[in-house]
PDB file of N, CA, C and O in Angstrom:
ATOM      1  N   VAL D   1      -2.380  46.283  47.551  1.00 46.00           N
ATOM      2  CA  VAL D   1      -2.703  47.653  47.178  1.00 46.00           C
ATOM      3  C   VAL D   1      -3.370  47.636  45.810  1.00 46.00           C
ATOM      4  O   VAL D   1      -2.813  47.115  44.862  1.00 46.00           O
ATOM      5  N   ARG D   2      -4.549  48.195  45.723  1.00 54.00           N
ATOM      6  CA  ARG D   2      -5.268  48.263  44.452  1.00 54.00           C
ATOM      7  C   ARG D   2      -4.770  49.446  43.644  1.00 54.00           C
ATOM      8  O   ARG D   2      -4.402  50.479  44.181  1.00 54.00           O
ATOM      9  N   HIS D   3      -4.802  49.269  42.353  1.00 60.00           N
ATOM     10  CA  HIS D   3      -4.368  50.323  41.450  1.00 60.00           C
ATOM     11  C   HIS D   3      -5.462  51.373  41.281  1.00 60.00           C
ATOM     12  O   HIS D   3      -6.641  51.093  41.401  1.00 60.00           O
ATOM     13  N   ASP D   4      -5.042  52.573  40.957  1.00 71.00           N
ATOM     14  CA  ASP D   4      -5.947  53.671  40.671  1.00 71.00           C
ATOM     15  C   ASP D   4      -6.728  53.355  39.384  1.00 71.00           C
ATOM     16  O   ASP D   4      -6.116  53.058  38.353  1.00 71.00           O
ATOM     17  N   PRO D   5      -8.068  53.389  39.414  1.00 69.00           N
ATOM     18  CA  PRO D   5      -8.852  53.092  38.204  1.00 69.00           C
ATOM     19  C   PRO D   5      -8.503  54.018  37.033  1.00 69.00           C
ATOM     20  O   PRO D   5      -8.538  53.598  35.888  1.00 69.00           O
ATOM     21  N   GLY D   6      -8.156  55.252  37.320  1.00 79.00           N
ATOM     22  CA  GLY D   6      -7.770  56.172  36.258  1.00 79.00           C
ATOM     23  C   GLY D   6      -6.494  55.735  35.564  1.00 79.00           C
ATOM     24  O   GLY D   6      -6.355  55.865  34.341  1.00 79.00           O
ATOM     25  N   ARG D   7      -5.587  55.189  36.332  1.00 81.00           N
ATOM     26  CA  ARG D   7      -4.327  54.706  35.749  1.00 81.00           C
ATOM     27  C   ARG D   7      -4.592  53.476  34.874  1.00 81.00           C
ATOM     28  O   ARG D   7      -4.012  53.342  33.805  1.00 81.00           O
ATOM     29  N   LEU D   8      -5.472  52.607  35.330  1.00 82.00           N
ATOM     30  CA  LEU D   8      -5.835  51.442  34.531  1.00 82.00           C
ATOM     31  C   LEU D   8      -6.432  51.885  33.207  1.00 82.00           C
ATOM     32  O   LEU D   8      -6.045  51.400  32.143  1.00 82.00           O
ATOM     33  N   GLU D   9      -7.384  52.795  33.263  1.00 85.00           N
ATOM     34  CA  GLU D   9      -8.022  53.286  32.041  1.00 85.00           C
ATOM     35  C   GLU D   9      -6.983  53.900  31.103  1.00 85.00           C
ATOM     36  O   GLU D   9      -7.025  53.693  29.889  1.00 85.00           O
ATOM     37  N   ALA D  10      -6.031  54.623  31.661  1.00 89.00           N
ATOM     38  CA  ALA D  10      -4.976  55.225  30.845  1.00 89.00           C
ATOM     39  C   ALA D  10      -4.127  54.149  30.169  1.00 89.00           C
ATOM     40  O   ALA D  10      -3.738  54.299  29.004  1.00 89.00           O
ATOM     41  N   ARG D  11      -3.830  53.086  30.873  1.00 91.00           N
ATOM     42  CA  ARG D  11      -3.026  52.008  30.290  1.00 91.00           C
ATOM     43  C   ARG D  11      -3.799  51.289  29.186  1.00 91.00           C
ATOM     44  O   ARG D  11      -3.208  50.912  28.167  1.00 91.00           O
ATOM     45  N   LEU D  12      -5.095  51.106  29.353  1.00 91.00           N
ATOM     46  CA  LEU D  12      -5.900  50.508  28.291  1.00 91.00           C
ATOM     47  C   LEU D  12      -5.956  51.431  27.070  1.00 91.00           C
ATOM     48  O   LEU D  12      -5.843  50.978  25.928  1.00 91.00           O
ATOM     49  N   ARG D  13      -6.099  52.734  27.312  1.00 92.00           N
ATOM     50  CA  ARG D  13      -6.105  53.701  26.205  1.00 92.00           C
ATOM     51  C   ARG D  13      -4.742  53.744  25.520  1.00 92.00           C
ATOM     52  O   ARG D  13      -4.658  53.886  24.298  1.00 92.00           O
ATOM     53  N   LEU D  14      -3.665  53.621  26.304  1.00 95.00           N
ATOM     54  CA  LEU D  14      -2.320  53.593  25.729  1.00 95.00           C
ATOM     55  C   LEU D  14      -2.194  52.419  24.765  1.00 95.00           C
ATOM     56  O   LEU D  14      -1.686  52.570  23.652  1.00 95.00           O
ATOM     57  N   ALA D  15      -2.641  51.253  25.184  1.00 95.00           N
ATOM     58  CA  ALA D  15      -2.569  50.077  24.318  1.00 95.00           C
ATOM     59  C   ALA D  15      -3.355  50.310  23.027  1.00 95.00           C
ATOM     60  O   ALA D  15      -2.877  49.980  21.928  1.00 95.00           O
ATOM     61  N   ALA D  16      -4.539  50.880  23.143  1.00 93.00           N
ATOM     62  CA  ALA D  16      -5.355  51.157  21.962  1.00 93.00           C
ATOM     63  C   ALA D  16      -4.664  52.165  21.041  1.00 93.00           C
ATOM     64  O   ALA D  16      -4.671  52.011  19.814  1.00 93.00           O
ATOM     65  N   ALA D  17      -4.047  53.189  21.617  1.00 96.00           N
ATOM     66  CA  ALA D  17      -3.351  54.203  20.823  1.00 96.00           C
ATOM     67  C   ALA D  17      -2.140  53.601  20.111  1.00 96.00           C
ATOM     68  O   ALA D  17      -1.893  53.897  18.932  1.00 96.00           O
ATOM     69  N   LEU D  18      -1.398  52.760  20.814  1.00 96.00           N
ATOM     70  CA  LEU D  18      -0.251  52.100  20.185  1.00 96.00           C
ATOM     71  C   LEU D  18      -0.700  51.251  19.004  1.00 96.00           C
ATOM     72  O   LEU D  18      -0.064  51.244  17.949  1.00 96.00           O
ATOM     73  N   GLN D  19      -1.813  50.544  19.174  1.00 92.00           N
ATOM     74  CA  GLN D  19      -2.366  49.728  18.092  1.00 92.00           C
ATOM     75  C   GLN D  19      -2.705  50.596  16.892  1.00 92.00           C
ATOM     76  O   GLN D  19      -2.378  50.255  15.765  1.00 92.00           O
ATOM     77  N   LYS D  20      -3.349  51.729  17.122  1.00 93.00           N
ATOM     78  CA  LYS D  20      -3.739  52.620  16.027  1.00 93.00           C
ATOM     79  C   LYS D  20      -2.524  53.182  15.297  1.00 93.00           C
ATOM     80  O   LYS D  20      -2.594  53.499  14.121  1.00 93.00           O
ATOM     81  N   GLN D  21      -1.401  53.305  16.007  1.00 96.00           N
ATOM     82  CA  GLN D  21      -0.165  53.810  15.408  1.00 96.00           C
ATOM     83  C   GLN D  21       0.611  52.710  14.689  1.00 96.00           C
ATOM     84  O   GLN D  21       1.697  52.949  14.178  1.00 96.00           O
ATOM     85  N   GLY D  22       0.063  51.503  14.685  1.00 93.00           N
ATOM     86  CA  GLY D  22       0.755  50.401  14.042  1.00 93.00           C
ATOM     87  C   GLY D  22       1.822  49.761  14.906  1.00 93.00           C
ATOM     88  O   GLY D  22       2.668  49.018  14.414  1.00 93.00           O
ATOM     89  N   ARG D  23       1.774  50.033  16.193  1.00 94.00           N
ATOM     90  CA  ARG D  23       2.766  49.513  17.134  1.00 94.00           C
ATOM     91  C   ARG D  23       2.145  48.389  17.961  1.00 94.00           C
ATOM     92  O   ARG D  23       2.101  48.416  19.169  1.00 94.00           O
ATOM     93  N   ARG D  24       1.675  47.367  17.231  1.00 91.00           N
ATOM     94  CA  ARG D  24       0.924  46.278  17.849  1.00 91.00           C
ATOM     95  C   ARG D  24       1.716  45.556  18.938  1.00 91.00           C
ATOM     96  O   ARG D  24       1.178  45.242  19.994  1.00 91.00           O
ATOM     97  N   GLN D  25       2.976  45.262  18.682  1.00 92.00           N
ATOM     98  CA  GLN D  25       3.754  44.513  19.674  1.00 92.00           C
ATOM     99  C   GLN D  25       3.870  45.281  20.993  1.00 92.00           C
ATOM    100  O   GLN D  25       3.768  44.700  22.066  1.00 92.00           O
ATOM    101  N   GLU D  26       4.059  46.594  20.906  1.00 96.00           N
ATOM    102  CA  GLU D  26       4.118  47.405  22.121  1.00 96.00           C
ATOM    103  C   GLU D  26       2.767  47.398  22.841  1.00 96.00           C
ATOM    104  O   GLU D  26       2.716  47.348  24.076  1.00 96.00           O
ATOM    105  N   ALA D  27       1.701  47.460  22.072  1.00 95.00           N
ATOM    106  CA  ALA D  27       0.360  47.413  22.661  1.00 95.00           C
ATOM    107  C   ALA D  27       0.141  46.092  23.388  1.00 95.00           C
ATOM    108  O   ALA D  27      -0.399  46.066  24.503  1.00 95.00           O
ATOM    109  N   LEU D  28       0.588  45.015  22.780  1.00 93.00           N
ATOM    110  CA  LEU D  28       0.425  43.701  23.403  1.00 93.00           C
ATOM    111  C   LEU D  28       1.235  43.582  24.690  1.00 93.00           C
ATOM    112  O   LEU D  28       0.784  42.957  25.654  1.00 93.00           O
ATOM    113  N   VAL D  29       2.400  44.180  24.723  1.00 96.00           N
ATOM    114  CA  VAL D  29       3.212  44.170  25.958  1.00 96.00           C
ATOM    115  C   VAL D  29       2.448  44.854  27.085  1.00 96.00           C
ATOM    116  O   VAL D  29       2.393  44.353  28.208  1.00 96.00           O
ATOM    117  N   VAL D  30       1.843  45.999  26.790  1.00 96.00           N
ATOM    118  CA  VAL D  30       1.065  46.735  27.798  1.00 96.00           C
ATOM    119  C   VAL D  30      -0.102  45.871  28.284  1.00 96.00           C
ATOM    120  O   VAL D  30      -0.323  45.728  29.500  1.00 96.00           O
ATOM    121  N   LEU D  31      -0.827  45.272  27.348  1.00 95.00           N
ATOM    122  CA  LEU D  31      -1.997  44.470  27.728  1.00 95.00           C
ATOM    123  C   LEU D  31      -1.614  43.230  28.513  1.00 95.00           C
ATOM    124  O   LEU D  31      -2.272  42.883  29.501  1.00 95.00           O
ATOM    125  N   ARG D  32      -0.561  42.568  28.107  1.00 93.00           N
ATOM    126  CA  ARG D  32      -0.161  41.350  28.815  1.00 93.00           C
ATOM    127  C   ARG D  32       0.354  41.654  30.210  1.00 93.00           C
ATOM    128  O   ARG D  32       0.187  40.847  31.126  1.00 93.00           O
ATOM    129  N   ALA D  33       0.940  42.823  30.388  1.00 95.00           N
ATOM    130  CA  ALA D  33       1.347  43.233  31.739  1.00 95.00           C
ATOM    131  C   ALA D  33       0.107  43.443  32.609  1.00 95.00           C
ATOM    132  O   ALA D  33       0.095  43.057  33.785  1.00 95.00           O
ATOM    133  N   LEU D  34      -0.922  44.040  32.052  1.00 93.00           N
ATOM    134  CA  LEU D  34      -2.173  44.226  32.796  1.00 93.00           C
ATOM    135  C   LEU D  34      -2.811  42.885  33.133  1.00 93.00           C
ATOM    136  O   LEU D  34      -3.333  42.684  34.229  1.00 93.00           O
ATOM    137  N   GLN D  35      -2.787  41.957  32.190  1.00 92.00           N
ATOM    138  CA  GLN D  35      -3.421  40.654  32.383  1.00 92.00           C
ATOM    139  C   GLN D  35      -2.821  39.875  33.544  1.00 92.00           C
ATOM    140  O   GLN D  35      -3.499  39.072  34.175  1.00 92.00           O
ATOM    141  N   THR D  36      -1.564  40.102  33.811  1.00 92.00           N
ATOM    142  CA  THR D  36      -0.872  39.323  34.841  1.00 92.00           C
ATOM    143  C   THR D  36      -0.596  40.124  36.107  1.00 92.00           C
ATOM    144  O   THR D  36       0.098  39.635  36.997  1.00 92.00           O
ATOM    145  N   ASP D  37      -1.139  41.318  36.211  1.00 90.00           N
ATOM    146  CA  ASP D  37      -0.909  42.169  37.378  1.00 90.00           C
ATOM    147  C   ASP D  37      -1.832  41.746  38.523  1.00 90.00           C
ATOM    148  O   ASP D  37      -3.035  41.977  38.477  1.00 90.00           O
ATOM    149  N   PRO D  38      -1.286  41.110  39.564  1.00 87.00           N
ATOM    150  CA  PRO D  38      -2.128  40.616  40.654  1.00 87.00           C
ATOM    151  C   PRO D  38      -2.787  41.728  41.468  1.00 87.00           C
ATOM    152  O   PRO D  38      -3.743  41.477  42.202  1.00 87.00           O
ATOM    153  N   GLY D  39      -2.313  42.946  41.338  1.00 85.00           N
ATOM    154  CA  GLY D  39      -2.894  44.052  42.076  1.00 85.00           C
ATOM    155  C   GLY D  39      -4.154  44.621  41.444  1.00 85.00           C
ATOM    156  O   GLY D  39      -4.852  45.426  42.049  1.00 85.00           O
ATOM    157  N   LEU D  40      -4.449  44.197  40.214  1.00 85.00           N
ATOM    158  CA  LEU D  40      -5.632  44.694  39.524  1.00 85.00           C
ATOM    159  C   LEU D  40      -6.861  43.870  39.870  1.00 85.00           C
ATOM    160  O   LEU D  40      -6.760  42.675  40.138  1.00 85.00           O
ATOM    161  N   ALA D  41      -7.991  44.501  39.806  1.00 85.00           N
ATOM    162  CA  ALA D  41      -9.256  43.795  39.989  1.00 85.00           C
ATOM    163  C   ALA D  41      -9.421  42.788  38.855  1.00 85.00           C
ATOM    164  O   ALA D  41      -8.950  43.024  37.743  1.00 85.00           O
ATOM    165  N   PRO D  42     -10.082  41.668  39.113  1.00 87.00           N
ATOM    166  CA  PRO D  42     -10.282  40.664  38.057  1.00 87.00           C
ATOM    167  C   PRO D  42     -10.921  41.241  36.792  1.00 87.00           C
ATOM    168  O   PRO D  42     -10.550  40.876  35.682  1.00 87.00           O
ATOM    169  N   GLU D  43     -11.867  42.145  36.956  1.00 87.00           N
ATOM    170  CA  GLU D  43     -12.528  42.736  35.796  1.00 87.00           C
ATOM    171  C   GLU D  43     -11.538  43.497  34.920  1.00 87.00           C
ATOM    172  O   GLU D  43     -11.654  43.497  33.694  1.00 87.00           O
ATOM    173  N   ALA D  44     -10.579  44.145  35.537  1.00 88.00           N
ATOM    174  CA  ALA D  44      -9.571  44.896  34.789  1.00 88.00           C
ATOM    175  C   ALA D  44      -8.678  43.945  33.991  1.00 88.00           C
ATOM    176  O   ALA D  44      -8.377  44.198  32.820  1.00 88.00           O
ATOM    177  N   ARG D  45      -8.281  42.846  34.612  1.00 89.00           N
ATOM    178  CA  ARG D  45      -7.458  41.866  33.902  1.00 89.00           C
ATOM    179  C   ARG D  45      -8.257  41.248  32.749  1.00 89.00           C
ATOM    180  O   ARG D  45      -7.737  41.049  31.657  1.00 89.00           O
ATOM    181  N   ARG D  46      -9.541  40.971  32.991  1.00 88.00           N
ATOM    182  CA  ARG D  46     -10.400  40.430  31.937  1.00 88.00           C
ATOM    183  C   ARG D  46     -10.508  41.409  30.771  1.00 88.00           C
ATOM    184  O   ARG D  46     -10.415  41.027  29.610  1.00 88.00           O
ATOM    185  N   ASP D  47     -10.682  42.691  31.076  1.00 89.00           N
ATOM    186  CA  ASP D  47     -10.789  43.694  30.019  1.00 89.00           C
ATOM    187  C   ASP D  47      -9.530  43.736  29.163  1.00 89.00           C
ATOM    188  O   ASP D  47      -9.598  43.951  27.947  1.00 89.00           O
ATOM    189  N   ALA D  48      -8.377  43.524  29.779  1.00 92.00           N
ATOM    190  CA  ALA D  48      -7.130  43.495  29.020  1.00 92.00           C
ATOM    191  C   ALA D  48      -7.102  42.294  28.065  1.00 92.00           C
ATOM    192  O   ALA D  48      -6.625  42.404  26.935  1.00 92.00           O
ATOM    193  N   HIS D  49      -7.634  41.162  28.502  1.00 90.00           N
ATOM    194  CA  HIS D  49      -7.741  39.996  27.612  1.00 90.00           C
ATOM    195  C   HIS D  49      -8.683  40.305  26.448  1.00 90.00           C
ATOM    196  O   HIS D  49      -8.386  39.976  25.287  1.00 90.00           O
ATOM    197  N   LEU D  50      -9.808  40.921  26.735  1.00 88.00           N
ATOM    198  CA  LEU D  50     -10.777  41.254  25.694  1.00 88.00           C
ATOM    199  C   LEU D  50     -10.199  42.221  24.668  1.00 88.00           C
ATOM    200  O   LEU D  50     -10.387  42.047  23.461  1.00 88.00           O
ATOM    201  N   LEU D  51      -9.484  43.226  25.141  1.00 90.00           N
ATOM    202  CA  LEU D  51      -8.905  44.204  24.222  1.00 90.00           C
ATOM    203  C   LEU D  51      -7.828  43.555  23.361  1.00 90.00           C
ATOM    204  O   LEU D  51      -7.736  43.817  22.155  1.00 90.00           O
ATOM    205  N   GLU D  52      -7.032  42.673  23.957  1.00 89.00           N
ATOM    206  CA  GLU D  52      -6.025  41.971  23.162  1.00 89.00           C
ATOM    207  C   GLU D  52      -6.688  41.150  22.057  1.00 89.00           C
ATOM    208  O   GLU D  52      -6.281  41.204  20.894  1.00 89.00           O
ATOM    209  N   ALA D  53      -7.703  40.389  22.405  1.00 86.00           N
ATOM    210  CA  ALA D  53      -8.390  39.567  21.406  1.00 86.00           C
ATOM    211  C   ALA D  53      -9.006  40.435  20.320  1.00 86.00           C
ATOM    212  O   ALA D  53      -8.950  40.094  19.129  1.00 86.00           O
ATOM    213  N   GLN D  54      -9.573  41.556  20.705  1.00 86.00           N
ATOM    214  CA  GLN D  54     -10.170  42.464  19.731  1.00 86.00           C
ATOM    215  C   GLN D  54      -9.110  42.988  18.766  1.00 86.00           C
ATOM    216  O   GLN D  54      -9.327  43.062  17.563  1.00 86.00           O
ATOM    217  N   MET D  55      -7.944  43.347  19.292  1.00 86.00           N
ATOM    218  CA  MET D  55      -6.854  43.831  18.439  1.00 86.00           C
ATOM    219  C   MET D  55      -6.395  42.748  17.468  1.00 86.00           C
ATOM    220  O   MET D  55      -6.168  43.014  16.291  1.00 86.00           O
ATOM    221  N   LEU D  56      -6.246  41.547  17.973  1.00 82.00           N
ATOM    222  CA  LEU D  56      -5.724  40.464  17.147  1.00 82.00           C
ATOM    223  C   LEU D  56      -6.756  39.940  16.157  1.00 82.00           C
ATOM    224  O   LEU D  56      -6.392  39.385  15.121  1.00 82.00           O
ATOM    225  N   ARG D  57      -8.017  40.141  16.450  1.00 81.00           N
ATOM    226  CA  ARG D  57      -9.081  39.685  15.552  1.00 81.00           C
ATOM    227  C   ARG D  57      -9.024  40.409  14.220  1.00 81.00           C
ATOM    228  O   ARG D  57      -9.398  39.862  13.180  1.00 81.00           O
ATOM    229  N   SER D  58      -8.543  41.634  14.208  1.00 73.00           N
ATOM    230  CA  SER D  58      -8.517  42.429  12.982  1.00 73.00           C
ATOM    231  C   SER D  58      -7.519  41.904  11.952  1.00 73.00           C
ATOM    232  O   SER D  58      -7.577  42.293  10.795  1.00 73.00           O
ATOM    233  N   VAL D  59      -6.607  41.026  12.351  1.00 70.00           N
ATOM    234  CA  VAL D  59      -5.616  40.472  11.438  1.00 70.00           C
ATOM    235  C   VAL D  59      -5.709  38.946  11.491  1.00 70.00           C
ATOM    236  O   VAL D  59      -5.382  38.342  12.517  1.00 70.00           O
ATOM    237  N   PRO D  60      -6.183  38.315  10.399  1.00 69.00           N
ATOM    238  CA  PRO D  60      -6.336  36.855  10.408  1.00 69.00           C
ATOM    239  C   PRO D  60      -5.036  36.143  10.790  1.00 69.00           C
ATOM    240  O   PRO D  60      -3.948  36.533  10.375  1.00 69.00           O
ATOM    241  N   GLY D  61      -5.180  35.122  11.608  1.00 67.00           N
ATOM    242  CA  GLY D  61      -4.030  34.322  12.002  1.00 67.00           C
ATOM    243  C   GLY D  61      -3.154  34.941  13.069  1.00 67.00           C
ATOM    244  O   GLY D  61      -2.074  34.443  13.367  1.00 67.00           O
ATOM    245  N   GLU D  62      -3.588  36.018  13.692  1.00 62.00           N
ATOM    246  CA  GLU D  62      -2.762  36.713  14.684  1.00 62.00           C
ATOM    247  C   GLU D  62      -2.940  36.195  16.105  1.00 62.00           C
ATOM    248  O   GLU D  62      -2.286  36.674  17.010  1.00 62.00           O
ATOM    249  N   GLY D  63      -3.847  35.274  16.340  1.00 71.00           N
ATOM    250  CA  GLY D  63      -3.942  34.687  17.667  1.00 71.00           C
ATOM    251  C   GLY D  63      -5.061  35.161  18.552  1.00 71.00           C
ATOM    252  O   GLY D  63      -4.961  35.076  19.766  1.00 71.00           O
ATOM    253  N   ASP D  64      -6.139  35.692  17.971  1.00 69.00           N
ATOM    254  CA  ASP D  64      -7.242  36.141  18.813  1.00 69.00           C
ATOM    255  C   ASP D  64      -7.845  34.981  19.595  1.00 69.00           C
ATOM    256  O   ASP D  64      -8.215  35.137  20.753  1.00 69.00           O
ATOM    257  N   ILE D  65      -7.881  33.791  18.997  1.00 75.00           N
ATOM    258  CA  ILE D  65      -8.421  32.618  19.699  1.00 75.00           C
ATOM    259  C   ILE D  65      -7.537  32.296  20.903  1.00 75.00           C
ATOM    260  O   ILE D  65      -8.038  31.984  21.988  1.00 75.00           O
ATOM    261  N   ALA D  66      -6.237  32.408  20.732  1.00 77.00           N
ATOM    262  CA  ALA D  66      -5.313  32.158  21.846  1.00 77.00           C
ATOM    263  C   ALA D  66      -5.533  33.174  22.961  1.00 77.00           C
ATOM    264  O   ALA D  66      -5.476  32.833  24.147  1.00 77.00           O
ATOM    265  N   ALA D  67      -5.783  34.426  22.596  1.00 78.00           N
ATOM    266  CA  ALA D  67      -6.021  35.458  23.609  1.00 78.00           C
ATOM    267  C   ALA D  67      -7.301  35.158  24.379  1.00 78.00           C
ATOM    268  O   ALA D  67      -7.332  35.272  25.616  1.00 78.00           O
ATOM    269  N   TYR D  68      -8.359  34.772  23.668  1.00 77.00           N
ATOM    270  CA  TYR D  68      -9.598  34.399  24.353  1.00 77.00           C
ATOM    271  C   TYR D  68      -9.380  33.177  25.240  1.00 77.00           C
ATOM    272  O   TYR D  68      -9.886  33.110  26.360  1.00 77.00           O
ATOM    273  N   SER D  69      -8.624  32.207  24.743  1.00 78.00           N
ATOM    274  CA  SER D  69      -8.374  30.989  25.517  1.00 78.00           C
ATOM    275  C   SER D  69      -7.626  31.288  26.815  1.00 78.00           C
ATOM    276  O   SER D  69      -7.959  30.750  27.869  1.00 78.00           O
ATOM    277  N   ARG D  70      -6.612  32.165  26.738  1.00 81.00           N
ATOM    278  CA  ARG D  70      -5.889  32.553  27.961  1.00 81.00           C
ATOM    279  C   ARG D  70      -6.829  33.248  28.935  1.00 81.00           C
ATOM    280  O   ARG D  70      -6.769  33.039  30.140  1.00 81.00           O
ATOM    281  N   GLY D  71      -7.696  34.092  28.393  1.00 82.00           N
ATOM    282  CA  GLY D  71      -8.667  34.771  29.243  1.00 82.00           C
ATOM    283  C   GLY D  71      -9.609  33.794  29.915  1.00 82.00           C
ATOM    284  O   GLY D  71      -9.907  33.917  31.101  1.00 82.00           O
ATOM    285  N   LEU D  72     -10.071  32.796  29.161  1.00 79.00           N
ATOM    286  CA  LEU D  72     -10.979  31.800  29.731  1.00 79.00           C
ATOM    287  C   LEU D  72     -10.290  30.931  30.780  1.00 79.00           C
ATOM    288  O   LEU D  72     -10.928  30.486  31.731  1.00 79.00           O
ATOM    289  N   GLN D  73      -9.001  30.696  30.614  1.00 82.00           N
ATOM    290  CA  GLN D  73      -8.273  29.946  31.643  1.00 82.00           C
ATOM    291  C   GLN D  73      -8.250  30.733  32.946  1.00 82.00           C
ATOM    292  O   GLN D  73      -8.390  30.167  34.027  1.00 82.00           O
ATOM    293  N   ALA D  74      -8.073  32.032  32.834  1.00 83.00           N
ATOM    294  CA  ALA D  74      -8.030  32.875  34.025  1.00 83.00           C
ATOM    295  C   ALA D  74      -9.428  33.145  34.592  1.00 83.00           C
ATOM    296  O   ALA D  74      -9.595  33.287  35.805  1.00 83.00           O
ATOM    297  N   PHE D  75     -10.430  33.213  33.706  1.00 79.00           N
ATOM    298  CA  PHE D  75     -11.805  33.553  34.101  1.00 79.00           C
ATOM    299  C   PHE D  75     -12.775  32.578  33.435  1.00 79.00           C
ATOM    300  O   PHE D  75     -13.521  32.951  32.529  1.00 79.00           O
ATOM    301  N   PRO D  76     -12.800  31.320  33.869  1.00 84.00           N
ATOM    302  CA  PRO D  76     -13.564  30.286  33.172  1.00 84.00           C
ATOM    303  C   PRO D  76     -15.073  30.509  33.140  1.00 84.00           C
ATOM    304  O   PRO D  76     -15.758  29.982  32.262  1.00 84.00           O
ATOM    305  N   ASP D  77     -15.620  31.291  34.028  1.00 83.00           N
ATOM    306  CA  ASP D  77     -17.063  31.501  34.077  1.00 83.00           C
ATOM    307  C   ASP D  77     -17.511  32.784  33.381  1.00 83.00           C
ATOM    308  O   ASP D  77     -18.698  33.117  33.404  1.00 83.00           O
ATOM    309  N   ASP D  78     -16.589  33.497  32.764  1.00 79.00           N
ATOM    310  CA  ASP D  78     -16.931  34.781  32.148  1.00 79.00           C
ATOM    311  C   ASP D  78     -17.315  34.580  30.683  1.00 79.00           C
ATOM    312  O   ASP D  78     -16.473  34.324  29.837  1.00 79.00           O
ATOM    313  N   THR D  79     -18.594  34.708  30.390  1.00 79.00           N
ATOM    314  CA  THR D  79     -19.099  34.452  29.040  1.00 79.00           C
ATOM    315  C   THR D  79     -18.637  35.517  28.022  1.00 79.00           C
ATOM    316  O   THR D  79     -18.694  35.281  26.827  1.00 79.00           O
ATOM    317  N   ARG D  80     -18.162  36.662  28.492  1.00 79.00           N
ATOM    318  CA  ARG D  80     -17.675  37.682  27.553  1.00 79.00           C
ATOM    319  C   ARG D  80     -16.420  37.221  26.836  1.00 79.00           C
ATOM    320  O   ARG D  80     -16.045  37.785  25.819  1.00 79.00           O
ATOM    321  N   LEU D  81     -15.755  36.202  27.373  1.00 73.00           N
ATOM    322  CA  LEU D  81     -14.534  35.698  26.750  1.00 73.00           C
ATOM    323  C   LEU D  81     -14.788  34.544  25.781  1.00 73.00           C
ATOM    324  O   LEU D  81     -13.865  34.025  25.191  1.00 73.00           O
ATOM    325  N   LEU D  82     -16.042  34.190  25.627  1.00 70.00           N
ATOM    326  CA  LEU D  82     -16.363  33.146  24.648  1.00 70.00           C
ATOM    327  C   LEU D  82     -16.312  33.734  23.258  1.00 70.00           C
ATOM    328  O   LEU D  82     -16.903  34.766  22.996  1.00 70.00           O
ATOM    329  N   TYR D  83     -15.587  33.109  22.398  1.00 56.00           N
ATOM    330  CA  TYR D  83     -15.439  33.614  21.025  1.00 56.00           C
ATOM    331  C   TYR D  83     -16.450  32.995  20.183  1.00 56.00           C
ATOM    332  O   TYR D  83     -17.070  32.700  19.549  1.00 56.00           O
TER     333      TYR D  83
END
């Protein structure tokens, strides 16, 4: 069963809102759940990896490279995940 695209977009916006509120760990939980949800389209899971890396890039040493690396493991041919 595929997820509703509107619900996916809402979950991505939720993660972004949590980040803006300074609730980074909660945002990461939301994104990592999306990344591993087998019911989501591959593009949706990839977008969750990209958003995580973008969030972590803003703070040096927070693991943005690790987020990109996990994304590349899941989507090795996707050049958007190249850092």
